[in-house]
GROMACS .gro file of C-alpha atoms in nm:
model
  138
    1VAL     CA    1  -0.002   0.002   0.003
    2LEU     CA    2   0.277   0.247   0.091
    3LEU     CA    3   0.477   0.176  -0.228
    4MET     CA    4   0.168   0.219  -0.446
    5THR     CA    5   0.086   0.540  -0.264
    6ALA     CA    6   0.439   0.666  -0.314
    7ILE     CA    7   0.419   0.590  -0.688
    8ILE     CA    8   0.079   0.760  -0.724
    9ALA     CA    9   0.201   1.062  -0.530
   10ALA     CA   10   0.512   1.091  -0.756
   11VAL     CA   11   0.309   1.066  -1.076
   12LEU     CA   12   0.052   1.318  -0.961
   13MET     CA   13   0.317   1.554  -0.828
   14ALA     CA   14   0.504   1.542  -1.161
   15THR     CA   15   0.183   1.598  -1.354
   16PHE     CA   16   0.083   1.898  -1.148
   17ASN     CA   17   0.436   2.043  -1.148
   18PHE     CA   18   0.514   1.999  -1.513
   19GLY     CA   19   0.165   1.990  -1.661
   20THR     CA   20   0.008   2.288  -1.483
   21GLY     CA   21   0.314   2.479  -1.365
   22ALA     CA   22   0.213   2.435  -1.003
   23ARG     CA   23   0.463   2.385  -0.722
   24VAL     CA   24   0.363   2.082  -0.520
   25LYS     CA   25   0.623   1.920  -0.295
   26TYR     CA   26   0.648   1.545  -0.281
   27LYS     CA   27   0.556   1.523   0.090
   28THR     CA   28   0.243   1.730   0.022
   29ALA     CA   29   0.145   1.507  -0.271
   30TYR     CA   30   0.204   1.201  -0.058
   31ALA     CA   31  -0.017   1.341   0.217
   32ILE     CA   32  -0.292   1.428  -0.027
   33VAL     CA   33  -0.291   1.077  -0.171
   34MET     CA   34  -0.286   0.918   0.178
   35TYR     CA   35  -0.576   1.130   0.304
   36GLY     CA   36  -0.762   1.093  -0.022
   37GLY     CA   37  -0.755   0.717   0.026
   38LEU     CA   38  -0.929   0.728   0.363
   39PRO     CA   39  -1.275   0.639   0.220
   40GLY     CA   40  -1.118   0.300   0.137
   41ILE     CA   41  -1.132   0.226   0.508
   42ILE     CA   42  -1.510   0.262   0.503
   43SER     CA   43  -1.525   0.030   0.209
   44ALA     CA   44  -1.312  -0.226   0.391
   45LEU     CA   45  -1.528  -0.201   0.704
   46LEU     CA   46  -1.843  -0.251   0.502
   47ALA     CA   47  -1.691  -0.556   0.334
   48THR     CA   48  -1.595  -0.699   0.674
   49VAL     CA   49  -1.945  -0.644   0.808
   50SER     CA   50  -2.090  -0.801   0.496
   51LEU     CA   51  -1.876  -1.110   0.539
   52LEU     CA   52  -1.947  -1.140   0.910
   53ALA     CA   53  -2.322  -1.084   0.866
   54GLY     CA   54  -2.366  -1.424   0.716
   55THR     CA   55  -2.266  -1.390   0.351
   56ASP     CA   56  -2.188  -1.726   0.193
   57PRO     CA   57  -1.805  -1.750   0.197
   58GLU     CA   58  -1.814  -1.957  -0.127
   59GLY     CA   59  -1.997  -1.680  -0.312
   60PHE     CA   60  -1.794  -1.394  -0.162
   61ASP     CA   61  -1.592  -1.213  -0.427
   62VAL     CA   62  -1.284  -1.041  -0.279
   63ARG     CA   63  -1.255  -0.809  -0.579
   64ASN     CA   64  -1.611  -0.685  -0.533
   65PRO     CA   65  -1.711  -0.743  -0.169
   66ILE     CA   66  -1.991  -0.483  -0.156
   67ALA     CA   67  -2.238  -0.348  -0.407
   68SER     CA   68  -2.061  -0.015  -0.459
   69ASN     CA   69  -2.003  -0.057  -0.837
   70PRO     CA   70  -2.187  -0.206  -1.132
   71ALA     CA   71  -1.945  -0.499  -1.157
   72TYR     CA   72  -2.091  -0.645  -0.835
   73PHE     CA   73  -2.404  -0.735  -1.033
   74MET     CA   74  -2.215  -0.883  -1.330
   75ASP     CA   75  -2.081  -1.233  -1.381
   76ALA     CA   76  -1.708  -1.232  -1.290
   77GLY     CA   77  -1.642  -1.508  -1.545
   78GLY     CA   78  -1.785  -1.314  -1.841
   79ASN     CA   79  -1.623  -1.039  -2.042
   80GLN     CA   80  -1.320  -0.939  -1.833
   81PHE     CA   81  -1.272  -0.602  -1.998
   82ALA     CA   82  -1.635  -0.500  -1.928
   83TYR     CA   83  -1.610  -0.633  -1.573
   84ALA     CA   84  -1.290  -0.441  -1.498
   85MET     CA   85  -1.428  -0.117  -1.645
   86ALA     CA   86  -1.756  -0.154  -1.455
   87SER     CA   87  -1.559  -0.205  -1.133
   88ALA     CA   88  -1.380   0.125  -1.203
   89LEU     CA   89  -1.705   0.305  -1.138
   90ASP     CA   90  -1.689   0.235  -0.768
   91VAL     CA   91  -1.846   0.494  -0.537
   92PHE     CA   92  -1.552   0.483  -0.298
   93VAL     CA   93  -1.294   0.522  -0.574
   94LEU     CA   94  -1.480   0.819  -0.719
   95TRP     CA   95  -1.487   0.965  -0.370
   96ASN     CA   96  -1.105   0.919  -0.349
   97ILE     CA   97  -1.059   1.088  -0.684
   98VAL     CA   98  -1.261   1.394  -0.576
   99LEU     CA   99  -1.082   1.421  -0.245
  100MET     CA  100  -0.740   1.401  -0.412
  101GLY     CA  101  -0.849   1.656  -0.671
  102ILE     CA  102  -0.968   1.894  -0.400
  103GLY     CA  103  -0.641   1.841  -0.210
  104PHE     CA  104  -0.425   1.918  -0.517
  105ALA     CA  105  -0.643   2.216  -0.605
  106CYS     CA  106  -0.600   2.370  -0.261
  107ASN     CA  107  -0.222   2.314  -0.262
  108SER     CA  108  -0.141   2.406  -0.619
  109LYS     CA  109  -0.371   2.702  -0.697
  110VAL     CA  110  -0.514   2.502  -0.992
  111LYS     CA  111  -0.890   2.514  -1.043
  112ARG     CA  112  -1.072   2.243  -0.859
  113SER     CA  113  -1.227   2.101  -1.175
  114THR     CA  114  -0.888   2.084  -1.346
  115ALA     CA  115  -0.733   1.904  -1.052
  116ILE     CA  116  -1.011   1.649  -1.030
  117LEU     CA  117  -0.992   1.596  -1.407
  118ILE     CA  118  -0.614   1.531  -1.388
  119VAL     CA  119  -0.654   1.278  -1.109
  120ALA     CA  120  -0.949   1.111  -1.287
  121ALA     CA  121  -0.751   1.097  -1.614
  122TRP     CA  122  -0.463   0.909  -1.450
  123TYR     CA  123  -0.714   0.672  -1.286
  124LEU     CA  124  -0.873   0.611  -1.625
  125VAL     CA  125  -0.535   0.536  -1.778
  126TYR     CA  126  -0.461   0.292  -1.495
  127LYS     CA  127  -0.792   0.115  -1.523
  128LEU     CA  128  -0.782   0.094  -1.903
  129GLY     CA  129  -0.438  -0.066  -1.876
  130GLY     CA  130  -0.560  -0.314  -1.613
  131ALA     CA  131  -0.879  -0.392  -1.805
  132GLY     CA  132  -0.676  -0.448  -2.122
  133LEU     CA  133  -0.442  -0.688  -1.944
  134ALA     CA  134  -0.741  -0.869  -1.787
  135ALA     CA  135  -0.896  -0.912  -2.131
  136LEU     CA  136  -0.566  -1.021  -2.281
  137PHE     CA  137  -0.504  -1.297  -2.027
  138SER     CA  138  -0.857  -1.423  -1.992
   0.00000   0.00000   0.00000
């Protein structure tokens, strides 16, 4: 988790510093990414409660433990590209993107919409790459 956070912070810092001309320090970018990821704790707690509440362990999908994205309602064995892209529309991930965008906007003097768009664009690139690999190896 920490290594992935460090990589995300470095990529976003570089994008804001070179792409928008802002001056964001690495430690600030790292803090923004860490705090932006806090809604993931709520998602993990809901998944834990769902599992402990009597969900069938055989039917429990670790990749989609709660119904927070359209992929929860899809067959995991079907079209892998569509499944991966549907899982990208997770409520908690979108919340993370907005929080990170607001954090970068406040610290870089970039418009809030621009900052959210930059974070969302990198997330889209990441998910398209992952979905492409999932489709390739399925």
